[in-house]
PDB file of C-alpha atoms in Angstrom:
ATOM      1  CA  UNK Y  24     -14.973 -58.194  -2.747  1.00  0.00           C
ATOM      2  CA  UNK Y  25     -15.445 -58.818   0.609  1.00  0.00           C
ATOM      3  CA  UNK Y  26     -15.915 -62.581   1.467  1.00  0.00           C
ATOM      4  CA  UNK Y  27     -18.564 -63.515   3.880  1.00  0.00           C
ATOM      5  CA  UNK Y  28     -18.538 -67.420   5.559  1.00  0.00           C
ATOM      6  CA  UNK Y  29     -21.087 -69.553   4.600  1.00  0.00           C
ATOM      7  CA  UNK Y  30     -21.302 -68.035   1.126  1.00  0.00           C
ATOM      8  CA  UNK Y  31     -19.479 -67.526  -2.275  1.00  0.00           C
ATOM      9  CA  UNK Y  32     -19.654 -64.021  -3.149  1.00  0.00           C
ATOM     10  CA  UNK Y  33     -20.040 -63.489  -7.297  1.00  0.00           C
ATOM     11  CA  UNK Y  34     -19.956 -59.905  -7.294  1.00  0.00           C
ATOM     12  CA  UNK Y  35     -20.692 -56.431  -6.014  1.00  0.00           C
ATOM     13  CA  UNK Y  36     -24.197 -54.993  -7.110  1.00  0.00           C
ATOM     14  CA  UNK Y  37     -24.105 -51.716  -4.853  1.00  0.00           C
ATOM     15  CA  UNK Y  38     -21.892 -50.673  -2.736  1.00  0.00           C
ATOM     16  CA  UNK Y  39     -22.320 -47.128  -0.729  1.00  0.00           C
ATOM     17  CA  UNK Y  40     -20.747 -45.893   2.812  1.00  0.00           C
ATOM     18  CA  UNK Y  41     -23.590 -47.618   4.512  1.00  0.00           C
ATOM     19  CA  UNK Y  42     -23.834 -50.913   3.231  1.00  0.00           C
ATOM     20  CA  UNK Y  43     -22.627 -53.154   0.249  1.00  0.00           C
ATOM     21  CA  UNK Y  44     -25.397 -55.265  -1.414  1.00  0.00           C
ATOM     22  CA  UNK Y  45     -23.534 -58.588  -2.885  1.00  0.00           C
ATOM     23  CA  UNK Y  46     -24.482 -61.131  -5.116  1.00  0.00           C
ATOM     24  CA  UNK Y  47     -23.761 -64.971  -4.015  1.00  0.00           C
ATOM     25  CA  UNK Y  48     -24.761 -68.824  -3.357  1.00  0.00           C
ATOM     26  CA  UNK Y  49     -25.236 -69.712  -0.299  1.00  0.00           C
ATOM     27  CA  UNK Y  50     -22.834 -72.617   0.613  1.00  0.00           C
ATOM     28  CA  UNK Y  51     -25.329 -75.013   2.540  1.00  0.00           C
ATOM     29  CA  UNK Y  52     -27.719 -75.408   0.139  1.00  0.00           C
ATOM     30  CA  UNK Y  53     -26.763 -73.524  -3.263  1.00  0.00           C
ATOM     31  CA  UNK Y  54     -29.617 -70.994  -3.078  1.00  0.00           C
ATOM     32  CA  UNK Y  55     -28.870 -68.161  -5.220  1.00  0.00           C
ATOM     33  CA  UNK Y  56     -29.215 -64.743  -2.576  1.00  0.00           C
ATOM     34  CA  UNK Y  57     -28.680 -60.976  -1.849  1.00  0.00           C
ATOM     35  CA  UNK Y  58     -26.938 -60.207   0.885  1.00  0.00           C
ATOM     36  CA  UNK Y  59     -26.804 -56.641   2.748  1.00  0.00           C
ATOM     37  CA  UNK Y  60     -23.821 -56.287   4.837  1.00  0.00           C
ATOM     38  CA  UNK Y  61     -23.129 -53.520   6.860  1.00  0.00           C
ATOM     39  CA  UNK Y  62     -19.999 -51.648   5.211  1.00  0.00           C
ATOM     40  CA  UNK Y  63     -17.873 -51.223   8.045  1.00  0.00           C
ATOM     41  CA  UNK Y  64     -16.691 -54.380   9.886  1.00  0.00           C
ATOM     42  CA  UNK Y  65     -16.965 -52.766  13.257  1.00  0.00           C
ATOM     43  CA  UNK Y  66     -20.222 -50.733  13.181  1.00  0.00           C
ATOM     44  CA  UNK Y  67     -21.574 -48.849  15.987  1.00  0.00           C
ATOM     45  CA  UNK Y  68     -24.161 -48.835  18.039  1.00  0.00           C
ATOM     46  CA  UNK Y  69     -26.302 -46.612  16.580  1.00  0.00           C
ATOM     47  CA  UNK Y  70     -25.566 -48.495  12.653  1.00  0.00           C
ATOM     48  CA  UNK Y  71     -26.487 -51.659  13.990  1.00  0.00           C
ATOM     49  CA  UNK Y  72     -29.365 -51.056  15.674  1.00  0.00           C
ATOM     50  CA  UNK Y  73     -30.974 -48.667  12.444  1.00  0.00           C
ATOM     51  CA  UNK Y  74     -29.692 -51.769  10.402  1.00  0.00           C
ATOM     52  CA  UNK Y  75     -31.535 -54.380  12.404  1.00  0.00           C
ATOM     53  CA  UNK Y  76     -34.966 -52.119  12.113  1.00  0.00           C
ATOM     54  CA  UNK Y  77     -34.291 -51.537   8.788  1.00  0.00           C
ATOM     55  CA  UNK Y  78     -34.728 -55.682   9.023  1.00  0.00           C
ATOM     56  CA  UNK Y  79     -37.865 -55.552  10.955  1.00  0.00           C
ATOM     57  CA  UNK Y  80     -39.338 -53.387   9.138  1.00  0.00           C
ATOM     58  CA  UNK Y  81     -38.896 -55.133   5.760  1.00  0.00           C
ATOM     59  CA  UNK Y  82     -39.403 -59.042   7.114  1.00  0.00           C
ATOM     60  CA  UNK Y  83     -43.059 -57.464   8.006  1.00  0.00           C
ATOM     61  CA  UNK Y  84     -43.926 -55.800   5.417  1.00  0.00           C
ATOM     62  CA  UNK Y  85     -45.889 -58.275   3.070  1.00  0.00           C
ATOM     63  CA  UNK Y  86     -46.221 -57.163  -0.248  1.00  0.00           C
ATOM     64  CA  UNK Y  87     -45.603 -58.072  -3.860  1.00  0.00           C
ATOM     65  CA  UNK Y  88     -43.474 -54.846  -4.558  1.00  0.00           C
ATOM     66  CA  UNK Y  89     -41.353 -55.872  -1.208  1.00  0.00           C
ATOM     67  CA  UNK Y  90     -38.841 -58.239  -1.569  1.00  0.00           C
ATOM     68  CA  UNK Y  91     -39.183 -61.429   0.643  1.00  0.00           C
ATOM     69  CA  UNK Y  92     -36.236 -61.414   4.311  1.00  0.00           C
ATOM     70  CA  UNK Y  93     -34.470 -64.887   4.481  1.00  0.00           C
ATOM     71  CA  UNK Y  94     -33.049 -63.279   7.561  1.00  0.00           C
ATOM     72  CA  UNK Y  95     -30.298 -60.943   9.454  1.00  0.00           C
ATOM     73  CA  UNK Y  96     -27.085 -62.891  10.403  1.00  0.00           C
ATOM     74  CA  UNK Y  97     -24.339 -62.145  12.395  1.00  0.00           C
ATOM     75  CA  UNK Y  98     -21.071 -61.370  10.356  1.00  0.00           C
ATOM     76  CA  UNK Y  99     -17.915 -60.702  12.859  1.00  0.00           C
ATOM     77  CA  UNK Y 100     -18.891 -57.615  14.128  1.00  0.00           C
ATOM     78  CA  UNK Y 101     -21.477 -56.298  11.745  1.00  0.00           C
ATOM     79  CA  UNK Y 102     -24.763 -57.579  10.114  1.00  0.00           C
ATOM     80  CA  UNK Y 103     -25.888 -59.038   6.944  1.00  0.00           C
ATOM     81  CA  UNK Y 104     -29.536 -59.225   5.775  1.00  0.00           C
ATOM     82  CA  UNK Y 105     -30.170 -62.124   3.571  1.00  0.00           C
ATOM     83  CA  UNK Y 106     -32.802 -62.229   0.611  1.00  0.00           C
ATOM     84  CA  UNK Y 107     -33.746 -64.237  -2.515  1.00  0.00           C
ATOM     85  CA  UNK Y 108     -31.832 -63.603  -5.837  1.00  0.00           C
ATOM     86  CA  UNK Y 109     -34.372 -62.987  -8.428  1.00  0.00           C
ATOM     87  CA  UNK Y 110     -31.801 -62.289 -10.745  1.00  0.00           C
ATOM     88  CA  UNK Y 111     -32.393 -58.969 -11.313  1.00  0.00           C
ATOM     89  CA  UNK Y 112     -30.352 -55.683 -12.373  1.00  0.00           C
ATOM     90  CA  UNK Y 113     -30.432 -52.200 -10.556  1.00  0.00           C
ATOM     91  CA  UNK Y 114     -31.440 -49.538 -12.133  1.00  0.00           C
ATOM     92  CA  UNK Y 115     -28.591 -47.647 -12.094  1.00  0.00           C
ATOM     93  CA  UNK Y 116     -27.006 -50.249 -13.611  1.00  0.00           C
ATOM     94  CA  UNK Y 117     -29.219 -49.798 -16.300  1.00  0.00           C
ATOM     95  CA  UNK Y 118     -29.033 -45.927 -16.588  1.00  0.00           C
ATOM     96  CA  UNK Y 119     -25.217 -46.475 -16.722  1.00  0.00           C
ATOM     97  CA  UNK Y 120     -25.796 -48.066 -19.773  1.00  0.00           C
ATOM     98  CA  UNK Y 121     -25.350 -45.098 -21.633  1.00  0.00           C
ATOM     99  CA  UNK Y 122     -29.079 -45.505 -22.946  1.00  0.00           C
ATOM    100  CA  UNK Y 123     -32.403 -44.121 -22.424  1.00  0.00           C
ATOM    101  CA  UNK Y 124     -34.492 -47.214 -21.646  1.00  0.00           C
ATOM    102  CA  UNK Y 125     -36.820 -48.021 -23.963  1.00  0.00           C
ATOM    103  CA  UNK Y 126     -40.327 -47.334 -23.363  1.00  0.00           C
ATOM    104  CA  UNK Y 127     -41.770 -50.911 -22.372  1.00  0.00           C
ATOM    105  CA  UNK Y 128     -39.260 -51.153 -20.215  1.00  0.00           C
ATOM    106  CA  UNK Y 129     -39.130 -48.208 -18.304  1.00  0.00           C
ATOM    107  CA  UNK Y 130     -43.306 -49.243 -17.567  1.00  0.00           C
ATOM    108  CA  UNK Y 131     -42.155 -52.258 -16.475  1.00  0.00           C
ATOM    109  CA  UNK Y 132     -40.303 -50.749 -13.851  1.00  0.00           C
ATOM    110  CA  UNK Y 133     -43.307 -48.736 -12.291  1.00  0.00           C
TER     111      UNK Y 133
END
């Protein structure tokens, strides 16, 4: 698990070759947050631009189905997005539990 200055990382929610999604607490106020971090500590300029663009698109989207973005922060030579933590569980984790989802649970996702 990667250390992130200013945050107490609690666990990794998702990991790919491009990004990490971490559950954390902001040290300044104790707020529960989700951090989306570029996986590479030294991303290419193209990767950094794409991540910044993703942030801009998400920030401009205003809809009940879109997670609010608190901000984009520098993280060493990389970037991270900060979002509120609603306490949810990722869909891939629900499916990995080995049991089919109940109808009501499936409908609540859709």
